[in-house]
mmCIF file of C-alpha atoms in Angstrom:
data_model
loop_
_atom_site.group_PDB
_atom_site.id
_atom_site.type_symbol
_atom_site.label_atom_id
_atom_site.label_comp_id
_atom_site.label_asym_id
_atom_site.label_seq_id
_atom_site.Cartn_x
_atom_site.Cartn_y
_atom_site.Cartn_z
ATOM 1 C CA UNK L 1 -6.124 40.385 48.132
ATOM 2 C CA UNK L 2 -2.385 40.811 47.357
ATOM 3 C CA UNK L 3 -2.015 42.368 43.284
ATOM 4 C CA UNK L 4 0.945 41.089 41.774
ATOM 5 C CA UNK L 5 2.414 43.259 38.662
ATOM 6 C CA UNK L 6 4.468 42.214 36.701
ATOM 7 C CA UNK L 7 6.808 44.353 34.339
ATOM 8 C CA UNK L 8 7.147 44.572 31.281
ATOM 9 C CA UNK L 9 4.199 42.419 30.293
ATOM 10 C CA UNK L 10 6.020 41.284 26.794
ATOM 11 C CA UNK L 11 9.920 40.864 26.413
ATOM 12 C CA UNK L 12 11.698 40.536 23.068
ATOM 13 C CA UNK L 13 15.086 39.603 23.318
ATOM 14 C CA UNK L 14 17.625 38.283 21.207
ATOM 15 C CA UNK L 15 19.189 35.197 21.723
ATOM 16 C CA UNK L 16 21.957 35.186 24.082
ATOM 17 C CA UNK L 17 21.186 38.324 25.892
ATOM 18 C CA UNK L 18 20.349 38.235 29.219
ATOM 19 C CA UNK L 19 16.900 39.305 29.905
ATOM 20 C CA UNK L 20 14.607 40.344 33.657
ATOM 21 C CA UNK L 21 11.292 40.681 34.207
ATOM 22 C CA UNK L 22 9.819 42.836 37.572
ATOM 23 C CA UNK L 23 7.450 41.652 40.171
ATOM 24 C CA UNK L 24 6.108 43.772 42.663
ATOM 25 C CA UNK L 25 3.214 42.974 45.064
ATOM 26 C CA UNK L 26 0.677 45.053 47.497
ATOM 27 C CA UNK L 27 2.030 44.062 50.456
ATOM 28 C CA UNK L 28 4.977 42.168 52.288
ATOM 29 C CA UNK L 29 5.669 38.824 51.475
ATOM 30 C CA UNK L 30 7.440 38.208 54.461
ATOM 31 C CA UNK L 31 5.482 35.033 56.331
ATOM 32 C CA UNK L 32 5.612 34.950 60.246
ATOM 33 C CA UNK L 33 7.729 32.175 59.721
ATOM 34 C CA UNK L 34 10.494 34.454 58.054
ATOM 35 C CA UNK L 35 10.356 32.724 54.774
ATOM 36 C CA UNK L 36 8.761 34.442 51.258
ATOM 37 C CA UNK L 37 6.780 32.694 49.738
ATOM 38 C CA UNK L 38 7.148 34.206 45.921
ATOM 39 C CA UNK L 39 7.450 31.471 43.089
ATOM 40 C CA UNK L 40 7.986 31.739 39.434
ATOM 41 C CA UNK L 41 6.696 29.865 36.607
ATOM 42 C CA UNK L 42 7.642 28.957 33.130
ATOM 43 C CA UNK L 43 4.431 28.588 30.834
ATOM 44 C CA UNK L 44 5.705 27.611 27.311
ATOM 45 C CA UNK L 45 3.066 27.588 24.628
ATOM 46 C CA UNK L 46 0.712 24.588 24.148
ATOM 47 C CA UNK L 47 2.635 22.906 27.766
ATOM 48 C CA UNK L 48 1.394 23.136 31.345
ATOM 49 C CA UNK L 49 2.742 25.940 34.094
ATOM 50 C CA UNK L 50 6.352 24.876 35.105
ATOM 51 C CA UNK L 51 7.814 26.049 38.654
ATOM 52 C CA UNK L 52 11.359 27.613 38.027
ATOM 53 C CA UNK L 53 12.121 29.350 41.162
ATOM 54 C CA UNK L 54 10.525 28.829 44.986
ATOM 55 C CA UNK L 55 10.945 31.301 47.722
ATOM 56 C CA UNK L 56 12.414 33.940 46.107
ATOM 57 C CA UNK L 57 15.926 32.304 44.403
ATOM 58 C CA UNK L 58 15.373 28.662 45.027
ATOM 59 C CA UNK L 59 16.124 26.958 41.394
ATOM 60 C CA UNK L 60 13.470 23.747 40.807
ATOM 61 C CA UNK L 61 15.176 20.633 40.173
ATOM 62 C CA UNK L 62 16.302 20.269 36.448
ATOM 63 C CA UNK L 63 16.318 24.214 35.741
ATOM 64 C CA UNK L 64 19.052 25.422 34.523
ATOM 65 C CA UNK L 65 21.234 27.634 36.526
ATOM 66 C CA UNK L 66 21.133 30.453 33.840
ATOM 67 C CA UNK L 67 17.779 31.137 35.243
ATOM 68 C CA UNK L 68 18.010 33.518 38.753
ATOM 69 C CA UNK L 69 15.682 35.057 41.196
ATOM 70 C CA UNK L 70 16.252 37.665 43.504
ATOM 71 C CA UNK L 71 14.457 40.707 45.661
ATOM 72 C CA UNK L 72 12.945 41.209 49.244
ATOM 73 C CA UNK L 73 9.820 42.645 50.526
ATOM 74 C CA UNK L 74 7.514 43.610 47.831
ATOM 75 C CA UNK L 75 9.889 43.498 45.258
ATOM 76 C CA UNK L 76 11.452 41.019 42.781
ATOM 77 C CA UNK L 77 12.894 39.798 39.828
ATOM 78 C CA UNK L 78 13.733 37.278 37.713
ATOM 79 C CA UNK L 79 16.554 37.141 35.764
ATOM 80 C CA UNK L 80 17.714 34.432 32.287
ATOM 81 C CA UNK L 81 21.688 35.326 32.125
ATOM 82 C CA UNK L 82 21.320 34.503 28.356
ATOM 83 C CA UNK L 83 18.507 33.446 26.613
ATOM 84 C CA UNK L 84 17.998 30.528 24.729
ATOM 85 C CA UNK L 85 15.028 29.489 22.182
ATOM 86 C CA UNK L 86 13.312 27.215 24.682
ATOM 87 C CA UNK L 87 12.703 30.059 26.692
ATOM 88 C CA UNK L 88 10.093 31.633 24.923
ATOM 89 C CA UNK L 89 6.812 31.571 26.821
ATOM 90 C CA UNK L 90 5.119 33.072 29.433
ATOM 91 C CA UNK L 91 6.274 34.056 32.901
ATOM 92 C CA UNK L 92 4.636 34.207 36.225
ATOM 93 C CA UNK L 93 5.260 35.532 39.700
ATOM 94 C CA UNK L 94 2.919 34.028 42.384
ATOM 95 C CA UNK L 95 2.488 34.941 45.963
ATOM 96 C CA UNK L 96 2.106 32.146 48.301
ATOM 97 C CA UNK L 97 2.472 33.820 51.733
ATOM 98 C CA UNK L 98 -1.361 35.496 52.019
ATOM 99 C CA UNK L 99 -4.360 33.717 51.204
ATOM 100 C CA UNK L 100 -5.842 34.187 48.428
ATOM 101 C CA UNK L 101 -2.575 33.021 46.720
ATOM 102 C CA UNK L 102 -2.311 35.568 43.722
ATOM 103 C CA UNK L 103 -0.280 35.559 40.115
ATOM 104 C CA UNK L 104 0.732 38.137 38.581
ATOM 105 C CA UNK L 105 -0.492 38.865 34.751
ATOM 106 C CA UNK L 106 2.356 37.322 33.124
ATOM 107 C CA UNK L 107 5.274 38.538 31.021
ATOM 108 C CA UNK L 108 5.139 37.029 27.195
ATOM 109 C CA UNK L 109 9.218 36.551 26.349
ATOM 110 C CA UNK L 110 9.802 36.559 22.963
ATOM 111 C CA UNK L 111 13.173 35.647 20.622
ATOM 112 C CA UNK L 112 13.816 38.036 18.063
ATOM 113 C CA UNK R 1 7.657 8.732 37.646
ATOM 114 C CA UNK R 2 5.755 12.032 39.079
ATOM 115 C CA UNK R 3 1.659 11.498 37.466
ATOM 116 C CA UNK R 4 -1.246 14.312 37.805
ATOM 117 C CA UNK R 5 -4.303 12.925 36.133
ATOM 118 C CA UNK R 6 -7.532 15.598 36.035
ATOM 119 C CA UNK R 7 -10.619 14.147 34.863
ATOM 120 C CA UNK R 8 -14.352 15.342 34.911
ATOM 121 C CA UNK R 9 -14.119 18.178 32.813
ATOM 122 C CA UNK R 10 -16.560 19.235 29.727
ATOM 123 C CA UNK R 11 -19.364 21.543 28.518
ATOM 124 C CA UNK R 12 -21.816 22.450 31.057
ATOM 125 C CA UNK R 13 -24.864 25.160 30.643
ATOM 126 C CA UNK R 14 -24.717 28.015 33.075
ATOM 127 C CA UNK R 15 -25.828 27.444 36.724
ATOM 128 C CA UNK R 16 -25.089 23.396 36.502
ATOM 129 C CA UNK R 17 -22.769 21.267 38.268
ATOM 130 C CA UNK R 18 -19.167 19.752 37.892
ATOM 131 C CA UNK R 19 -17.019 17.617 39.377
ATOM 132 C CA UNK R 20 -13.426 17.774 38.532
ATOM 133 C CA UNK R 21 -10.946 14.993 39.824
ATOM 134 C CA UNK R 22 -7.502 14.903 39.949
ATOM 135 C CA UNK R 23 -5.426 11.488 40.410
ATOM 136 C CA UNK R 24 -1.444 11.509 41.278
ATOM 137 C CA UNK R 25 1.133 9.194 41.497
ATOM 138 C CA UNK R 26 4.751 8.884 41.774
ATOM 139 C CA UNK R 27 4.734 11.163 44.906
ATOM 140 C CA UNK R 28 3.537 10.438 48.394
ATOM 141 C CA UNK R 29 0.262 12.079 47.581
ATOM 142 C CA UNK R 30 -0.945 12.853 51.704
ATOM 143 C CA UNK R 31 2.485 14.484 52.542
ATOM 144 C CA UNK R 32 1.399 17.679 49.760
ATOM 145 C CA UNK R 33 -1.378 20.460 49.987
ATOM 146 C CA UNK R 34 -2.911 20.132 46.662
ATOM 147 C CA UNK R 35 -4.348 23.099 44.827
ATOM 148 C CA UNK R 36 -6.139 24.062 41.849
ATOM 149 C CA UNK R 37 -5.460 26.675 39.317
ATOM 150 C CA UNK R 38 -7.207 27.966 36.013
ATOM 151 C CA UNK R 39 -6.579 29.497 32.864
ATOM 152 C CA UNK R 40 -8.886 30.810 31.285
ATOM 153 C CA UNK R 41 -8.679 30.790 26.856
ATOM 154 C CA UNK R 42 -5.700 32.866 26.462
ATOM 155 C CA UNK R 43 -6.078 34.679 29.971
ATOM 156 C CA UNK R 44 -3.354 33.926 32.755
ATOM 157 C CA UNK R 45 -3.190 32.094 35.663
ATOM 158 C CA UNK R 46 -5.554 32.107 37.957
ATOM 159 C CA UNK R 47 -5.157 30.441 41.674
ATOM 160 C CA UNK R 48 -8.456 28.685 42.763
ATOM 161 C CA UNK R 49 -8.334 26.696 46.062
ATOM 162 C CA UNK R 50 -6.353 24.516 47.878
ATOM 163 C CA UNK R 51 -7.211 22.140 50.668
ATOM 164 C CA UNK R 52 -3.920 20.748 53.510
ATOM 165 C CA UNK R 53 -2.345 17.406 53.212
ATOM 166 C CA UNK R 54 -5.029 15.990 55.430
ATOM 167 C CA UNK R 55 -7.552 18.100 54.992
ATOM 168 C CA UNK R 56 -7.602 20.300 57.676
ATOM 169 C CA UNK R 57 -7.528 23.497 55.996
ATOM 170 C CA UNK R 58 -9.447 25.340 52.874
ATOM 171 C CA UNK R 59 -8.804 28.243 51.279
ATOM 172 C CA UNK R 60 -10.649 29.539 48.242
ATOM 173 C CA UNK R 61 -10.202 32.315 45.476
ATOM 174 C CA UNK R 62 -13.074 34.737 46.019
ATOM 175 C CA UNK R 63 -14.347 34.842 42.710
ATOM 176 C CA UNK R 64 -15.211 30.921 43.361
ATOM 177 C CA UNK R 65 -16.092 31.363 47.104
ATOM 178 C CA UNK R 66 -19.169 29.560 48.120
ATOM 179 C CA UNK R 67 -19.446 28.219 44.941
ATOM 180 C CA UNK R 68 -16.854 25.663 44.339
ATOM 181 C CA UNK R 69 -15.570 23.062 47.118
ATOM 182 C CA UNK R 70 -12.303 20.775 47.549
ATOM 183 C CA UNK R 71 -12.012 18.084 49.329
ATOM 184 C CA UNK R 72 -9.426 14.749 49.202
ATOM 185 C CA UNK R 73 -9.530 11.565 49.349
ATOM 186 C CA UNK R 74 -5.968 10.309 50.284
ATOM 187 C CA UNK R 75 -6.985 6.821 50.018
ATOM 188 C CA UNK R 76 -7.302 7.157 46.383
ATOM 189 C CA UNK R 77 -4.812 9.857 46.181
ATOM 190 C CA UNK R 78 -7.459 11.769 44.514
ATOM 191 C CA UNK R 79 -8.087 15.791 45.198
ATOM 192 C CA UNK R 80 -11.554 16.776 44.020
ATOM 193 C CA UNK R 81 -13.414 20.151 42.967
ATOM 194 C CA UNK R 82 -17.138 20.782 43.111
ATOM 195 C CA UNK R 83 -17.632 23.435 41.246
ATOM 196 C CA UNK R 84 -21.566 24.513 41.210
ATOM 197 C CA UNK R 85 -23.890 27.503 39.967
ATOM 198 C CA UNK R 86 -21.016 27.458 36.915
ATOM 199 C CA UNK R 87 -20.662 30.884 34.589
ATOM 200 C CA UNK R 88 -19.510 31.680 31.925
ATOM 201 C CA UNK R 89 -16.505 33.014 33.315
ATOM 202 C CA UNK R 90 -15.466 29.898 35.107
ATOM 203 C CA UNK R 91 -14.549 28.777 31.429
ATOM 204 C CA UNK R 92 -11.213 27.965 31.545
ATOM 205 C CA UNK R 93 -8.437 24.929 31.670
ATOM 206 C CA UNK R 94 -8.573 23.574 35.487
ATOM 207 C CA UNK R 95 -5.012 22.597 36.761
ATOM 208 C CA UNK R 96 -4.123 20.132 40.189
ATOM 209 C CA UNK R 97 -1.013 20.999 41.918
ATOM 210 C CA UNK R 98 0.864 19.337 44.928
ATOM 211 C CA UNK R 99 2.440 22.746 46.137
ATOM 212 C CA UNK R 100 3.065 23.633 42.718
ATOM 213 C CA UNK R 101 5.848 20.951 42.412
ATOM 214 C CA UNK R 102 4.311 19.586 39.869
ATOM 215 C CA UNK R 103 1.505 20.048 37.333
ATOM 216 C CA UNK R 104 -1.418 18.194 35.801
ATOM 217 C CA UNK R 105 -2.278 18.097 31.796
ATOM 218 C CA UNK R 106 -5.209 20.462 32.602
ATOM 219 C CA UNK R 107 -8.757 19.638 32.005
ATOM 220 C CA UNK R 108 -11.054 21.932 29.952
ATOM 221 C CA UNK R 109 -14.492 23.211 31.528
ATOM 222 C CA UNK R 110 -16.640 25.173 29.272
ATOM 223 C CA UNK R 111 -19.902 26.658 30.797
ATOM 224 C CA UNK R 112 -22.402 27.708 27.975
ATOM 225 C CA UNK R 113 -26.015 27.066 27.121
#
């Protein structure tokens, strides 16, 4: 199975600073059909998972554009230009070009 | 208005039987793939299964691999999960997903004797 890891695994940051969190898998995420097929989600606490980003930098409907993804290969990232309070929560990567689709461990952002 | 309703969860004892169900409207429900994910008490995410828009395709986590099954029923715009021999470990909130577009309330299984 492809392991996703995420880095760091807990982010305090102060409001309005921009903040990135690191996801690297196994192997390529590269499907045959060209695309990448890495997603992230937005888990706030108490609320259901949340898509933010689809195939590497695609934004979801309704998120807002201070919220960026980016990377190639094996490697990725996520970035919030400048943080606000609703941000706090939990953030995943997920691979959805190999079967078993995989997550990575999540990254707990914090406001200080 | 985009609706994911899961249904069938509760406490089970160890090696029983559940079946989860998960309703949606607002969306054409055959044109998605529908998967299921779980989260186990403040654990992560975890991906389960998923099944094709019309069924023609399965794919399963391997910790649930010959244990749990989905199927659809697009008439009903229902996705199901048979989850049998349950463990402990298969604890967790059980999510639906079209292609991760959207996401259900979560329903809560608890396996324990």
């Amino acid at each position: 199975d492809v392991v996703m890891t995420q880095s760091p695994l807990s982010l305090p940051v102060t409001l309005g600073q921009p903040a990135s969190i690191s996801c690297r898998s196994s192997q390529s995420l590269v499907y045959s059909d060209g695309n990448t097929y890495l997603n992230w989600f937005q888990q706030r606490p108490g609320q259901s998972p949340r898509r933010l980003i689809y195939k590497v930098s695609n934004r979801d409907s309704g998120v807002p554009d201070r919220f960026s993804g980016s990377g190639s290969g094996t490697d990725f990232t996520l970035k919030i230009n400048r943080v606000e309070a609703e941000d706090a929560g939990v953030y995943y990567c997920m691979q959805g070009t190999h079967w078993p689709n995989t997550f990575g461990q999540g990254t707990k952002l914090e406001i200080k | 208005q985009v609706q994911l309703v899961e249904s069938g969860g509760g406490v089970v004892q160890p090696g029983r039987s559940l079946r989860l169900s998960c309703a949606g409207s607002g969306f054409t429900f055959s044109n998605y793939g529908m998967h299921w994910v779980r989260q186990a008490p403040g654990k992560g995410l975890e991906w389960v299964a998923v099944i094709w828009h019309d069924g023609s395709n399965k794919y399963y986590a391997d910790s649930v691999k010959g244990r749990f099954t989905i199927s659809r029923d697009n008439s009903k715009n229902t996705v199901y999960l048979q989850m049998n021999s349950l463990r402990g470990d298969d604890t967790a909130v059980y999510y639906c997903s079209p292609n991760f577009d959207f996401w259900g309330q979560g329903i809560l299984v608890t396996v324990s004797s």
